[in-house]
Amino acid sequence: KVAAVEVVTPDAPVKKAPAKRVAKKVAAVEVVTPDAPVKKAPAKRVAKKVAVPTAPAVLAPLVEAVESRRPVKRDRSPVNGEDDFRSFVRYHRPGSRVTAEVHSFTSHGALVHVTLRSGAVIECYAPTSGLADPAPARARDVLRRGEHHAFTLVSVDLDRRTAEVSLV
């Protein structure tokens, strides 16, 4: 076999290799010469310490600003009237049964109204954990507004004048 040989003469045009369409990645190389200045790393940002005067007149606005950012305590006012709740607690002990009407729903339970003999209404809370086993996702899955159900009195909060009940 004879290999093909291409003869190039000075007058003949030179053939170039076809150009590639894919760009090649080239790593950046930094040449350091002995005469070149050395680059320093950027300085770290450090908070400067400033002396704060401690006079009470100067600190008072700062204290007010800090206190204003604190969360406001929710108003924990009593839910039911004092006399009506006393009579409710007198006749109903934890563990006793009460009949109540479903009044409204919350994100985690329902509010029910217990009507006393005097005609007074006591608002009680029925959490979803006390409505079924396992607890339903919503109280609306078990109860309907306006329905009357038998509940068991679970606990009484004398400070807030409210009671917690569970479905029998």
Short mmCIF file of C-alpha atoms in Angstrom, two decimals:
data_model
loop_
_atom_site.label_atom_id
_atom_site.label_comp_id
_atom_site.label_asym_id
_atom_site.label_seq_id
_atom_site.Cartn_x
_atom_site.Cartn_y
_atom_site.Cartn_z
CA LYS A 1 0.00 0.00 0.00
CA VAL A 2 1.11 3.50 -0.76
CA ALA A 3 0.27 6.37 1.57
CA ALA A 4 -1.14 9.50 0.04
CA VAL A 5 1.22 12.41 0.31
CA GLU A 6 0.19 15.99 -0.16
CA VAL A 7 2.76 18.22 -1.72
CA VAL A 8 2.70 21.89 -0.77
CA THR A 9 4.29 24.35 -3.12
CA PRO A 10 5.00 27.97 -2.22
CA ASP A 11 2.41 29.19 -4.72
CA ALA A 12 -0.35 26.82 -3.58
CA PRO A 13 -2.87 28.02 -0.98
CA VAL A 14 -2.53 26.45 2.46
CA LYS A 15 -5.49 24.40 3.67
CA LYS A 16 -6.67 25.19 7.19
CA ALA A 17 -8.21 22.72 9.57
CA PRO A 18 -11.97 23.14 9.97
CA ALA A 19 -12.90 25.44 12.87
CA LYS A 20 -14.51 23.79 15.89
CA ARG A 21 -17.75 25.30 17.08
CA VAL A 22 -17.30 24.35 20.74
CA ALA A 23 -15.49 26.89 22.87
CA LYS A 24 -12.72 25.50 25.00
CA LYS A 25 -12.47 26.43 28.64
CA VAL A 26 -9.12 27.93 29.49
CA ALA A 27 -7.97 28.27 33.07
CA ALA A 28 -6.87 31.75 34.06
CA VAL A 29 -3.19 31.86 34.87
CA GLU A 30 -1.69 34.66 36.90
CA VAL A 31 1.94 35.34 36.22
CA VAL A 32 3.83 36.73 39.20
CA THR A 33 7.04 38.55 38.54
CA PRO A 34 9.41 39.62 41.29
CA ASP A 35 8.82 43.31 40.47
CA ALA A 36 4.99 43.10 40.53
CA PRO A 37 3.22 44.36 43.70
CA VAL A 38 1.58 41.70 45.86
CA LYS A 39 -2.24 41.89 46.06
CA LYS A 40 -3.68 41.92 49.57
CA ALA A 41 -6.93 40.23 50.58
CA PRO A 42 -9.79 42.67 51.21
CA ALA A 43 -10.02 43.82 54.81
CA LYS A 44 -12.69 42.22 56.99
CA ARG A 45 -15.55 44.43 58.03
CA VAL A 46 -15.55 44.78 61.78
CA ALA A 47 -18.10 46.73 63.76
CA LYS A 48 -16.47 49.53 65.62
CA LYS A 49 -17.12 49.71 69.32
CA VAL A 50 -18.58 53.02 70.35
CA ALA A 51 -18.80 54.22 73.91
CA VAL A 52 -22.45 54.70 74.89
CA PRO A 53 -23.25 57.25 77.57
CA THR A 54 -24.99 55.67 80.54
CA ALA A 55 -26.93 58.64 81.80
CA PRO A 56 -30.59 57.71 82.49
CA ALA A 57 -31.86 60.58 80.34
CA VAL A 58 -29.94 59.23 77.35
CA LEU A 59 -30.93 55.58 77.93
CA ALA A 60 -34.66 56.21 78.44
CA PRO A 61 -35.50 56.42 74.70
CA LEU A 62 -33.51 53.24 74.06
CA VAL A 63 -35.39 51.36 76.78
CA GLU A 64 -38.72 52.52 75.34
CA ALA A 65 -37.69 51.35 71.88
CA VAL A 66 -36.78 47.89 73.17
CA GLU A 67 -39.96 47.58 75.22
CA SER A 68 -42.11 48.60 72.26
CA ARG A 69 -40.77 45.60 70.27
CA ARG A 70 -41.92 43.10 72.88
CA PRO A 71 -45.07 41.19 72.02
CA VAL A 72 -48.20 42.57 73.59
CA LYS A 73 -49.87 40.27 76.08
CA ARG A 74 -53.27 39.13 74.96
CA ASP A 75 -56.21 40.23 77.01
CA ARG A 76 -57.20 37.29 79.18
CA SER A 77 -60.54 38.68 80.24
CA PRO A 78 -63.09 36.24 81.70
CA VAL A 79 -65.30 34.51 79.15
CA ASN A 80 -68.45 34.13 81.27
CA GLY A 81 -70.15 36.30 83.89
CA GLU A 82 -69.03 35.80 87.49
CA ASP A 83 -72.41 34.94 89.09
CA ASP A 84 -73.52 32.65 86.26
CA PHE A 85 -70.19 30.80 86.25
CA ARG A 86 -70.31 30.32 90.05
CA SER A 87 -73.70 28.66 89.80
CA PHE A 88 -72.45 26.49 86.89
CA VAL A 89 -69.44 25.31 88.93
CA ARG A 90 -71.64 24.73 92.00
CA TYR A 91 -73.88 22.24 90.15
CA HIS A 92 -71.42 20.73 87.66
CA ARG A 93 -68.17 19.10 88.79
CA PRO A 94 -65.45 17.78 86.42
CA GLY A 95 -66.59 14.39 85.13
CA SER A 96 -70.30 15.29 85.17
CA ARG A 97 -72.47 15.32 82.04
CA VAL A 98 -73.91 18.47 80.51
CA THR A 99 -76.07 19.07 77.45
CA ALA A 100 -74.81 21.84 75.20
CA GLU A 101 -75.61 23.46 71.88
CA VAL A 102 -72.86 23.86 69.27
CA HIS A 103 -72.45 27.61 68.83
CA SER A 104 -69.33 28.20 66.67
CA PHE A 105 -66.10 26.65 65.48
CA THR A 106 -62.44 27.51 65.98
CA SER A 107 -59.38 26.26 64.12
CA HIS A 108 -58.82 23.61 66.80
CA GLY A 109 -62.25 22.87 68.26
CA ALA A 110 -65.72 24.24 68.88
CA LEU A 111 -67.47 26.58 71.29
CA VAL A 112 -70.62 25.18 72.89
CA HIS A 113 -73.26 26.88 75.05
CA VAL A 114 -74.61 25.25 78.20
CA THR A 115 -77.95 26.71 79.30
CA LEU A 116 -78.50 26.84 83.07
CA ARG A 117 -81.87 26.51 84.84
CA SER A 118 -81.89 30.26 85.36
CA GLY A 119 -81.68 30.74 81.59
CA ALA A 120 -78.09 31.99 81.71
CA VAL A 121 -75.73 30.67 79.04
CA ILE A 122 -72.19 29.46 79.81
CA GLU A 123 -69.71 29.21 76.94
CA CYS A 124 -67.49 26.09 77.02
CA TYR A 125 -64.67 24.93 74.77
CA ALA A 126 -64.64 21.51 73.08
CA PRO A 127 -61.19 20.80 71.56
CA THR A 128 -60.94 18.40 68.62
CA SER A 129 -58.98 15.97 70.80
CA GLY A 130 -62.10 15.53 72.93
CA LEU A 131 -64.52 14.95 70.05
CA ALA A 132 -63.43 11.50 68.83
CA ASP A 133 -60.65 8.93 69.01
CA PRO A 134 -58.59 9.51 66.90
CA ALA A 135 -59.15 13.26 66.89
CA PRO A 136 -60.80 14.59 63.72
CA ALA A 137 -59.02 17.08 61.50
CA ARG A 138 -61.83 19.59 62.05
CA ALA A 139 -64.62 19.91 64.59
CA ARG A 140 -67.03 20.40 61.66
CA ASP A 141 -66.44 16.77 60.68
CA VAL A 142 -68.20 15.66 63.89
CA LEU A 143 -70.50 18.53 64.94
CA ARG A 144 -73.02 20.80 63.22
CA ARG A 145 -73.95 24.30 64.36
CA GLY A 146 -77.17 24.35 66.38
CA GLU A 147 -77.07 20.63 67.32
CA HIS A 148 -77.49 19.59 70.97
CA HIS A 149 -75.07 16.95 72.31
CA ALA A 150 -74.17 15.39 75.64
CA PHE A 151 -70.69 16.43 76.81
CA THR A 152 -68.51 15.49 79.78
CA LEU A 153 -67.04 18.36 81.79
CA VAL A 154 -63.25 17.88 81.65
CA SER A 155 -61.84 20.94 83.42
CA VAL A 156 -62.76 24.36 84.80
CA ASP A 157 -60.58 27.48 84.63
CA LEU A 158 -61.71 29.77 87.45
CA ASP A 159 -59.47 32.69 86.42
CA ARG A 160 -60.83 32.92 82.87
CA ARG A 161 -64.26 31.60 83.88
CA THR A 162 -64.36 28.99 81.16
CA ALA A 163 -64.77 25.22 81.01
CA GLU A 164 -63.48 22.48 78.72
CA VAL A 165 -65.78 19.66 77.64
CA SER A 166 -65.47 16.48 75.59
CA LEU A 167 -68.09 14.68 73.53
CA VAL A 168 -69.66 11.64 75.22
#
